[in-house]
Coordinates of N, CA and C in Angstrom, one line a residue:
X1 N 0.8 -1.2 0.0 CA 0.0 0.0 0.0 C 0.9 1.3 0.0
X2 N 1.9 1.3 0.8 CA 2.7 2.5 0.9 C 3.5 2.7 -0.5
X3 N 3.9 1.7 -1.2 CA 4.6 1.9 -2.5 C 3.6 2.4 -3.5
X4 N 2.3 2.0 -3.4 CA 1.3 2.5 -4.4 C 1.1 3.9 -4.1
X5 N 1.0 4.3 -2.9 CA 0.8 5.7 -2.5 C 2.0 6.6 -2.9
X6 N 3.2 6.1 -2.7 CA 4.4 6.8 -3.1 C 4.4 7.0 -4.6
X7 N 4.0 6.0 -5.4 CA 4.1 6.1 -6.8 C 3.1 7.1 -7.4
X8 N 2.0 7.3 -6.7 CA 1.0 8.3 -7.1 C 1.5 9.7 -7.0
X9 N 2.3 10.0 -6.0 CA 2.7 11.4 -5.8 C 4.2 11.5 -6.0
X10 N 4.7 11.4 -7.2 CA 6.1 11.6 -7.5 C 6.2 13.0 -8.1
X11 N 7.0 13.8 -7.5 CA 7.2 15.2 -8.0 C 8.7 15.3 -8.4
X12 N 8.9 16.0 -9.5 CA 10.3 16.3 -9.9 C 11.0 17.2 -8.9
X13 N 12.3 17.2 -8.8 CA 13.0 18.0 -7.9 C 12.9 19.5 -8.3
X14 N 12.9 19.7 -9.6 CA 12.7 21.1 -10.1 C 11.6 21.1 -11.2
X15 N 11.1 22.2 -11.5 CA 10.0 22.3 -12.5 C 10.6 22.0 -13.9
X16 N 11.8 22.3 -14.2 CA 12.4 22.1 -15.5 C 13.2 20.8 -15.6
X17 N 13.0 19.9 -14.7 CA 13.7 18.6 -14.8 C 13.3 17.9 -16.1
X18 N 14.3 17.5 -16.8 CA 14.0 16.8 -18.1 C 14.5 15.4 -18.1
X19 N 14.0 14.6 -19.0 CA 14.4 13.2 -19.1 C 15.9 13.1 -19.6
X20 N 16.6 12.1 -19.2 CA 18.0 12.0 -19.5 C 18.2 10.6 -20.0
X21 N 19.2 10.5 -20.9 CA 19.7 9.2 -21.5 C 21.1 9.0 -21.1
X22 N 21.4 8.1 -20.2 CA 22.8 7.9 -19.7 C 23.3 9.2 -19.1
X23 N 22.5 9.9 -18.4 CA 23.0 11.1 -17.7 C 23.1 12.4 -18.6
X24 N 22.8 12.2 -19.9 CA 22.8 13.3 -20.9 C 21.4 13.7 -21.2
X25 N 21.1 15.0 -21.3 CA 19.7 15.4 -21.7 C 19.4 14.9 -23.1
X26 N 18.1 14.7 -23.4 CA 17.7 14.0 -24.6 C 18.1 14.8 -25.9
X27 N 18.1 16.2 -25.8 CA 18.5 16.9 -27.0 C 20.0 16.7 -27.3
X28 N 20.8 16.7 -26.3 CA 22.2 16.5 -26.5 C 22.5 15.1 -27.0
X29 N 21.8 14.1 -26.4 CA 22.0 12.7 -26.8 C 21.5 12.5 -28.2
X30 N 20.4 13.1 -28.6 CA 20.0 12.9 -30.0 C 20.9 13.5 -31.0
X31 N 21.5 14.7 -30.7 CA 22.4 15.3 -31.6 C 23.7 14.5 -31.7
X32 N 24.1 13.9 -30.6 CA 25.3 13.1 -30.7 C 25.2 11.7 -31.2
X33 N 24.0 11.1 -30.9 CA 23.9 9.7 -31.3 C 23.4 9.5 -32.7
X34 N 22.7 10.5 -33.3 CA 22.1 10.4 -34.7 C 23.3 10.2 -35.7
X35 N 24.3 11.1 -35.7 CA 25.4 10.8 -36.7 C 26.1 9.5 -36.4
X36 N 26.3 9.2 -35.1 CA 26.9 7.9 -34.8 C 26.2 6.7 -35.3
X37 N 24.9 6.7 -35.2 CA 24.0 5.6 -35.7 C 24.1 5.6 -37.2
X38 N 24.0 6.7 -37.9 CA 24.1 6.8 -39.3 C 25.5 6.3 -39.8
X39 N 26.5 6.7 -39.1 CA 27.8 6.2 -39.5 C 28.0 4.7 -39.3
X40 N 27.4 4.1 -38.3 CA 27.4 2.7 -38.1 C 26.6 2.0 -39.2
X41 N 25.5 2.6 -39.6 CA 24.7 2.0 -40.6 C 25.4 1.9 -41.9
X42 N 26.2 3.0 -42.3 CA 26.9 3.0 -43.5 C 28.3 2.5 -43.4
X43 N 28.6 1.8 -42.3 CA 29.9 1.2 -42.1 C 31.0 2.2 -42.0
X44 N 30.7 3.4 -41.5 CA 31.7 4.4 -41.2 C 31.6 4.8 -39.8
X45 N 31.8 3.9 -38.9 CA 31.5 4.1 -37.5 C 32.4 5.1 -36.9
X46 N 33.7 5.1 -37.2 CA 34.6 6.1 -36.7 C 34.3 7.5 -37.1
X47 N 34.0 7.7 -38.4 CA 33.6 9.0 -38.9 C 32.3 9.5 -38.2
X48 N 31.3 8.6 -38.1 CA 30.0 8.9 -37.4 C 30.2 9.3 -36.0
X49 N 31.1 8.6 -35.3 CA 31.4 8.9 -33.9 C 32.0 10.3 -33.7
X50 N 33.0 10.6 -34.6 CA 33.7 11.9 -34.6 C 32.7 13.0 -34.9
X51 N 31.9 12.8 -35.9 CA 30.9 13.9 -36.3 C 29.9 14.0 -35.1
X52 N 29.4 12.9 -34.6 CA 28.5 13.0 -33.4 C 29.1 13.7 -32.3
X53 N 30.4 13.5 -32.0 CA 31.1 14.1 -30.9 C 31.2 15.6 -31.2
X54 N 31.6 16.0 -32.4 CA 31.7 17.4 -32.8 C 30.3 18.1 -32.7
X55 N 29.2 17.5 -33.1 CA 27.9 18.1 -33.0 C 27.5 18.3 -31.5
X56 N 27.8 17.2 -30.7 CA 27.5 17.3 -29.3 C 28.3 18.5 -28.6
X57 N 29.6 18.6 -28.9 CA 30.4 19.7 -28.4 C 29.9 21.0 -28.8
X58 N 29.5 21.1 -30.1 CA 28.9 22.4 -30.6 C 27.6 22.8 -29.9
X59 N 26.8 21.8 -29.7 CA 25.5 22.0 -29.0 C 25.7 22.5 -27.5
X60 N 26.6 21.8 -26.8 CA 26.9 22.2 -25.4 C 27.6 23.5 -25.4
X61 N 28.4 23.9 -26.4 CA 29.0 25.2 -26.4 C 27.9 26.3 -26.7
X62 N 26.9 26.0 -27.6 CA 25.9 27.0 -27.8 C 25.0 27.1 -26.6
X63 N 24.7 26.1 -25.9 CA 23.8 26.1 -24.7 C 24.5 26.8 -23.5
X64 N 25.8 26.6 -23.3 CA 26.6 27.2 -22.3 C 26.0 27.0 -20.9
X65 N 25.4 25.8 -20.7 CA 24.9 25.5 -19.4 C 23.5 26.2 -19.1
X66 N 22.9 26.7 -20.1 CA 21.6 27.4 -19.8 C 20.4 26.6 -20.0
X67 N 20.5 25.4 -20.6 CA 19.3 24.5 -20.7 C 18.7 24.5 -22.1
X68 N 17.8 23.5 -22.3 CA 17.2 23.3 -23.5 C 16.2 24.4 -23.9
X69 N 15.4 24.9 -22.9 CA 14.4 25.9 -23.2 C 15.1 27.2 -23.7
X70 N 16.2 27.5 -23.2 CA 16.9 28.7 -23.7 C 17.3 28.5 -25.1
X71 N 17.8 27.4 -25.5 CA 18.2 27.1 -26.9 C 17.0 27.2 -27.8
X72 N 15.9 26.6 -27.4 CA 14.7 26.7 -28.3 C 14.2 28.1 -28.4
X73 N 14.3 28.9 -27.4 CA 13.8 30.3 -27.4 C 14.8 31.1 -28.3
X74 N 16.1 30.9 -28.3 CA 17.0 31.5 -29.1 C 16.8 31.2 -30.6
X75 N 16.5 30.0 -30.9 CA 16.2 29.6 -32.3 C 15.0 30.2 -32.8
X76 N 14.0 30.3 -31.9 CA 12.7 30.9 -32.3 C 12.9 32.4 -32.7
X77 N 13.6 33.1 -31.9 CA 13.7 34.5 -32.1 C 14.8 34.9 -33.1
X78 N 15.8 34.1 -33.3 CA 16.9 34.5 -34.2 C 17.1 33.8 -35.5
X79 N 16.4 32.7 -35.7 CA 16.5 32.0 -37.0 C 15.5 32.6 -37.9
X80 N 15.8 32.7 -39.2 CA 14.8 33.2 -40.1 C 13.6 32.2 -40.3
X81 N 12.4 32.7 -40.0 CA 11.2 31.9 -40.1 C 10.2 32.5 -41.0
X82 N 9.3 33.3 -40.5 CA 8.3 33.9 -41.3 C 8.7 35.4 -41.5
X83 N 9.9 35.8 -41.4 CA 10.3 37.2 -41.6 C 10.0 37.7 -43.0
X84 N 10.2 36.9 -44.0 CA 10.0 37.4 -45.4 C 8.7 36.9 -46.0
X85 N 7.8 36.2 -45.3 CA 6.7 35.6 -45.9 C 5.6 36.6 -46.2
X86 N 5.3 37.6 -45.3 CA 4.3 38.6 -45.5 C 5.0 39.9 -45.9
X87 N 4.9 40.3 -47.2 CA 5.6 41.5 -47.7 C 4.8 42.7 -47.3
X88 N 3.5 42.7 -47.5 CA 2.7 43.9 -47.3 C 1.5 43.5 -46.4
X89 N 1.4 44.1 -45.3 CA 0.2 43.8 -44.4 C -0.7 45.0 -44.3
X90 N -2.0 44.8 -44.2 CA -2.9 46.0 -44.0 C -2.7 46.5 -42.6
X91 N -3.1 47.7 -42.4 CA -3.1 48.3 -41.1 C -4.0 47.6 -40.1
X92 N -3.6 47.6 -38.9 CA -4.4 46.8 -37.9 C -5.8 47.4 -37.7
X93 N -5.9 48.7 -38.0 CA -7.2 49.4 -37.8 C -8.2 49.0 -38.9
X94 N -7.8 48.5 -40.0 CA -8.7 48.1 -41.1 C -9.0 46.7 -40.9
X95 N -10.3 46.4 -40.9 CA -10.7 45.0 -40.9 C -11.8 44.7 -41.9
X96 N -11.7 43.5 -42.5 CA -12.6 43.1 -43.5 C -13.3 41.8 -43.1
X97 N -14.6 41.9 -42.9 CA -15.3 40.7 -42.5 C -16.0 40.1 -43.7
X98 N -15.6 38.8 -44.0 CA -16.2 38.1 -45.1 C -17.2 37.1 -44.6
X99 N -18.3 36.8 -45.4 CA -19.2 35.8 -45.0 C -19.1 34.6 -45.9

């Protein structure tokens, strides 16, 4: 009974606690393991491991200990997304209601 009650009320230590794979956050693990797996698939395991290690080092350098949410926010605000999609927009005071 006590283990069932304990399992119902498991709280993370912090609100931003994320899942980890072998002690590495999932975003860093995916960036490092994807090239390694592709290299193993194409029988280039050493090259895949080196490229995966370089990608992982680059990601940790970009994050600088600030976390995954910081990196996602930086990409959202600084990467070109919809900047050039709408060339001319009407003024916000003008509205057109279509039926």
